[in-house]
Coordinates of C-alpha atoms and ligand atoms in Angstrom, one line a residue:
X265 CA 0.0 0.0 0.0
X266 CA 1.5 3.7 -0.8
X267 CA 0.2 6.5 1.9
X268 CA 0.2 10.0 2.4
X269 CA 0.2 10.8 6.0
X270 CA -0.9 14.1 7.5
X271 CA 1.1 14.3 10.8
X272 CA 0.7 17.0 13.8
X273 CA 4.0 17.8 14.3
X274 CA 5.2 20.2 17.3
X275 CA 8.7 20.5 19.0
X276 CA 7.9 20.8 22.3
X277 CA 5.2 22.1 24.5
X278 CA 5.6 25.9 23.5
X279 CA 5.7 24.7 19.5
X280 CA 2.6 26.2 18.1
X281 CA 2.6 22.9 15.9
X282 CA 1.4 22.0 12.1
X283 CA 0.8 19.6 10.0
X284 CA 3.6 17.8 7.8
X285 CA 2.8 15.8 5.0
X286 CA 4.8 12.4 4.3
X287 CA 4.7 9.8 1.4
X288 CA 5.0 6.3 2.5
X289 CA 5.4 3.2 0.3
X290 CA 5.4 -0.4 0.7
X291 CA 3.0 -0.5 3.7
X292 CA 1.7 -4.1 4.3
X293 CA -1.9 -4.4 5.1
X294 CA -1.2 -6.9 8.0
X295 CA 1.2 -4.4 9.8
X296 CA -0.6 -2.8 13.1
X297 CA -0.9 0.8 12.5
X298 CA 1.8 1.6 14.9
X299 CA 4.4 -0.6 13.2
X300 CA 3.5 1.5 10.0
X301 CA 4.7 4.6 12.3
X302 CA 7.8 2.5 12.9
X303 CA 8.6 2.2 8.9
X304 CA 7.8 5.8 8.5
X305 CA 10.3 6.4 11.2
X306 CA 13.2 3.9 10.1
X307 CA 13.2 6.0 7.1
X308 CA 12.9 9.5 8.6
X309 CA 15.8 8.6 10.7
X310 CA 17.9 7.2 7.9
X311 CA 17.2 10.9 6.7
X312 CA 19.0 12.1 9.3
X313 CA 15.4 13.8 10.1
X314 CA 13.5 13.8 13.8
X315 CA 11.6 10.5 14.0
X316 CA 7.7 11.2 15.2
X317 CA 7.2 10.5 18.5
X318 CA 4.5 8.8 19.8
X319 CA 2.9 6.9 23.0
X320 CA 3.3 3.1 22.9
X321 CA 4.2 0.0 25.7
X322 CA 2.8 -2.8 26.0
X323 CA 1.0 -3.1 21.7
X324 CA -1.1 -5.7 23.1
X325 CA -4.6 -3.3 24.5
X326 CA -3.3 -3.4 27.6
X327 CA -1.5 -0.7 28.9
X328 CA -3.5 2.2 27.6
X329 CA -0.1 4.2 26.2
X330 CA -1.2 4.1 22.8
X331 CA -3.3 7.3 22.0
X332 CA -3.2 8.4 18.6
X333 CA -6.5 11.0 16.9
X334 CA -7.2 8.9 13.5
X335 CA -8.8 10.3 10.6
X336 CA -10.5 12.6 13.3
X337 CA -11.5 9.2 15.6
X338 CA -9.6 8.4 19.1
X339 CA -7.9 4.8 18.5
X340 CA -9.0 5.2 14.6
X341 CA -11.9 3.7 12.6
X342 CA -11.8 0.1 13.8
X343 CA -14.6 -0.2 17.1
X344 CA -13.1 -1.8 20.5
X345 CA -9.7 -1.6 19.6
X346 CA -6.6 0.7 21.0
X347 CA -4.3 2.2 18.1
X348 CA -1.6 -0.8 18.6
X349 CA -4.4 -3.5 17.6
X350 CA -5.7 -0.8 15.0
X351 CA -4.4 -2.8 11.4
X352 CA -3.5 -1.1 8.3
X353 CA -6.2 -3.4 6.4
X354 CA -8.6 -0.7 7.8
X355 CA -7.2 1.4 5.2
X356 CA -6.8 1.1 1.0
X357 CA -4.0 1.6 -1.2
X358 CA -3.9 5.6 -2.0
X359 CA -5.3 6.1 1.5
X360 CA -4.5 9.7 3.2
X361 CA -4.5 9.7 6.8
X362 CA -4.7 12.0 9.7
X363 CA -2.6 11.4 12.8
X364 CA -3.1 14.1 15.8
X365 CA -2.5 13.8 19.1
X366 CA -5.3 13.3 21.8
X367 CA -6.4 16.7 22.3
X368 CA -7.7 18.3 25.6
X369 CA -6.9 21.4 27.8
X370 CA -5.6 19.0 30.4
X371 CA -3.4 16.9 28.4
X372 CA -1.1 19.2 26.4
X373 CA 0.7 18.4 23.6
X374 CA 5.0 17.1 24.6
X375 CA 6.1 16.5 21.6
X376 CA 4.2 15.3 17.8
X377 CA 1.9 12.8 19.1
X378 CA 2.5 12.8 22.6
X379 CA 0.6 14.4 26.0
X380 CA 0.8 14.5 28.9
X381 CA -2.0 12.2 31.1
X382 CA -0.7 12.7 34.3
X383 CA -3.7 14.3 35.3
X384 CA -5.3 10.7 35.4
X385 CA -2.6 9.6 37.6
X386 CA -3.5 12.2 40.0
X387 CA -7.3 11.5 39.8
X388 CA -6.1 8.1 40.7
X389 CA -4.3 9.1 43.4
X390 CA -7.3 11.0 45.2
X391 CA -9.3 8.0 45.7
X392 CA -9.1 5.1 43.4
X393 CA -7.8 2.8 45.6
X394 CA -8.8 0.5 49.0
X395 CA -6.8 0.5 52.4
X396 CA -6.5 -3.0 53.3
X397 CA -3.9 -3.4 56.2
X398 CA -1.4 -6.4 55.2
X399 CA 0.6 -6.1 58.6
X400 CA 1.1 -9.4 59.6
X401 CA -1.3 -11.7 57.6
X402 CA -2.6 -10.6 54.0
X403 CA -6.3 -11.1 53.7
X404 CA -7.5 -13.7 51.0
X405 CA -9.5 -12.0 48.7
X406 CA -12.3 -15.0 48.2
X407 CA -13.1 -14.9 52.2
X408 CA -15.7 -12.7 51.3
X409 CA -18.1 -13.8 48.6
X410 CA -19.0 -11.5 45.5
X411 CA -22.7 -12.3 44.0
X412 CA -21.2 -13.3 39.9
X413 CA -23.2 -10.4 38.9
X414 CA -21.6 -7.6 40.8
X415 CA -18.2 -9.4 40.2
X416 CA -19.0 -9.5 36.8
X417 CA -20.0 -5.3 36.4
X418 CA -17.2 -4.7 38.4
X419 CA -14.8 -6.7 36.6
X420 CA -16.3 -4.6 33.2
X421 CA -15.5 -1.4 35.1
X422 CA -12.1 -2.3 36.1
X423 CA -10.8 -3.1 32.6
X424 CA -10.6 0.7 31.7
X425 CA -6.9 1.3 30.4
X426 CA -6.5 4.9 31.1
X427 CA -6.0 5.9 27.9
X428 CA -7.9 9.1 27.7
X429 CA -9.7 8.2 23.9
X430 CA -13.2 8.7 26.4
X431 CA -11.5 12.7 27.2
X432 CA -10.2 13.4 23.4
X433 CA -13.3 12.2 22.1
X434 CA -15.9 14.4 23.8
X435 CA -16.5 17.8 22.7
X436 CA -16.4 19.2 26.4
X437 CA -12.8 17.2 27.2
X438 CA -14.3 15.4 29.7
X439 CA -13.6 13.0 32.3
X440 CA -16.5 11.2 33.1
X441 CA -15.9 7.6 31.6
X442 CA -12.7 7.3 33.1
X443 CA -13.3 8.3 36.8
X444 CA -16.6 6.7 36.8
X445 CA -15.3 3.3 35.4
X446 CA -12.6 3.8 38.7
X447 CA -15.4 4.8 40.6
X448 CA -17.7 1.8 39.9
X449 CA -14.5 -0.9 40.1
X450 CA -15.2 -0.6 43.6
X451 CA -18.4 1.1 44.6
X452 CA -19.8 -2.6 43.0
X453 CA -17.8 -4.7 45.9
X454 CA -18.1 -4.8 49.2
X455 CA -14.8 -4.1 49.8
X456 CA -15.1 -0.5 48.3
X457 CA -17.8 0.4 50.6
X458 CA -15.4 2.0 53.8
X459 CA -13.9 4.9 51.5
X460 CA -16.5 5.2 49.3
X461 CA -18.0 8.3 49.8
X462 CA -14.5 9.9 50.4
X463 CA -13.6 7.9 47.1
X464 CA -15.9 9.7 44.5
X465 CA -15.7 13.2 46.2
X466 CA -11.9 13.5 46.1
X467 CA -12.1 11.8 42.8
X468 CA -14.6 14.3 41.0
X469 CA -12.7 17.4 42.9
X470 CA -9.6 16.3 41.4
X471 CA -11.0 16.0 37.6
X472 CA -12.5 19.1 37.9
X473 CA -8.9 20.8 39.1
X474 CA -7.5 19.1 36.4
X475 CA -9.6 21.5 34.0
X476 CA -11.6 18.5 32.2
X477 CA -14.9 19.6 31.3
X478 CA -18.8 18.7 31.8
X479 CA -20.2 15.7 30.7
X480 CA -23.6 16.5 28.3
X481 CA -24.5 13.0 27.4
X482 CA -23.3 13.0 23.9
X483 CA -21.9 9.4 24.0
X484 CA -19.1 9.9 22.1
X485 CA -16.8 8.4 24.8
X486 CA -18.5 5.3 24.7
X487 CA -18.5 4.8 20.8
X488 CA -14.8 5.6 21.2
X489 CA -13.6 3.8 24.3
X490 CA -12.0 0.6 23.3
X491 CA -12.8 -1.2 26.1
X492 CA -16.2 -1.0 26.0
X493 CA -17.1 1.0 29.2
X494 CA -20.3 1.8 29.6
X495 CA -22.3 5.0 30.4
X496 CA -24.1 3.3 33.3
X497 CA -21.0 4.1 35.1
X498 CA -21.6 7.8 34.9
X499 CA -24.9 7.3 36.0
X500 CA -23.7 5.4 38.7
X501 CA -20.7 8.0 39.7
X502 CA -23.6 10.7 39.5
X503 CA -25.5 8.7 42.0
X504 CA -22.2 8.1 44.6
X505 CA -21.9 11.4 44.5
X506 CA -25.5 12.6 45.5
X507 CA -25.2 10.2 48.5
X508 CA -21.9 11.0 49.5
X509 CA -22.6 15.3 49.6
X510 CA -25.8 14.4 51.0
X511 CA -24.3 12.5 54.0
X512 CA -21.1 15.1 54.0
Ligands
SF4_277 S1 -13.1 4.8 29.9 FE1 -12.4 3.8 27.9 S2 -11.6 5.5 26.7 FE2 -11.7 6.3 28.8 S3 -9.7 5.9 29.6 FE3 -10.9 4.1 30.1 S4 -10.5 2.7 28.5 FE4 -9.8 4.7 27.7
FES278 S1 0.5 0.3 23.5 FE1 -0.4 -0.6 25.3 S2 -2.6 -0.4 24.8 FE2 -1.6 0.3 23.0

């Protein structure tokens, strides 16, 4: 396959950024769309040029580093997959593509493809967690029994990656998916009942410092979130939240 790419390329965080086109031939139609990136790059390099950098770890769906703006799409045209399972036999021979960076007030632009998503981390960090005390003997998880259902939802909830596609694809930037889906890992268990009203207030206080924006109900971050997470998480965060300010 011979491309033309359309690539967002910017220095560093003060760049102001454009677009740079690049022809690229022999592309196979089995390569993932990030080992197209690496072709582009091998050659760029051989240039003497600066390769494009972008996010990527594990390329398996896992890690949630991958985070590439497709053809205007978080993750690309394919449904349910992250950019590293994204495969060039989406696209034809002759194809031109757009590749941006996730865009968002609060996950500016490093370098090319990259931003920053440290402001998940620190969401993370204001509540999405248990205290278990594992001083002397650690608890076995199965001594307390989980009906299949609730383990089931919660399970659903827990497999959000972080990746942010839910944040770039909404037209308000916002956070919602993500912090409910970490919300809901562990307002569904038993075991997430003790901090759970100081949970999803530090949680939502911390999004909104991060500057993300309102949820409207669009749905685009569902369509776009690979792992399927569902707006009945929202819903759900919504309704942690009214209990926990009530009781506050
Ligand atoms: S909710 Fe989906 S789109 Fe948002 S961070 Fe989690 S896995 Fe990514
Ligand atoms: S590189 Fe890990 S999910 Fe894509």
């Amino acid at each position: 396959m011979k491309l033309t790419l359309k690539i967002w390329r910017q220095k560093n965080a003060k760049d102001t950024g454009k677009m740079v086109d690049y022809q690229l031939d022999g592309v196979s139609p089995d390569m993932s769309f990030l080992e197209m990136l690496d072709v582009l790059n091998d050659g760029l390099i051989n240039k003497g040029d600066d390769p494009v950098s972008f996010d990527h770890d594990c390329r398996e769906g896992i890690c949630g580093m991958c985070s590439l703006f497709i053809n205007g799409e978080a993750h690309g045209p394919d449904r349910g997959v992250t950019t590293c399972q994204l495969h060039m036999r989406k696209f034809k021979d002759g194809d031109t593509i757009y590749i941006e960076p996730f865009r968002a007030k609060a996950f500016p632009v490093i370098k090319d493809l990259v931003v920053n998503r440290s402001a998940f981390d620190r969401i993370q960090h204001a509540g999405g967690f248990i205290s278990v005390n594992t001083s002397g003997h650690t608890i076995d998880a199965n001594t307390i029994p989980i009906p299949k259902h609730d383990a089931d939802r919660a399970f659903d909830a827990a497999t959000c990656i972080g990746c942010g596609a839910c944040v770039a694809s909404c037209k308000n930037s916002s956070a919602m998916l993500f912090v409910s889906a970490k919300v809901s890992q562990f307002a569904l268990l038993p075991q997430g009942q003790v901090e759970a009203a100081d949970r999803v207030l530090n949680m939502v206080a911390q999004m909104d410092q991060e500057g993300f924006g309102n949820c409207t109900n669009t749905g685009a971050c569902e369509v776009e979130c690979p792992k399927g997470i569902s707006l009945e998480n929202i819903a759900r965060m919504n309704r942690e939240y009214l209990s926990a300010s009530i009781k506050g």
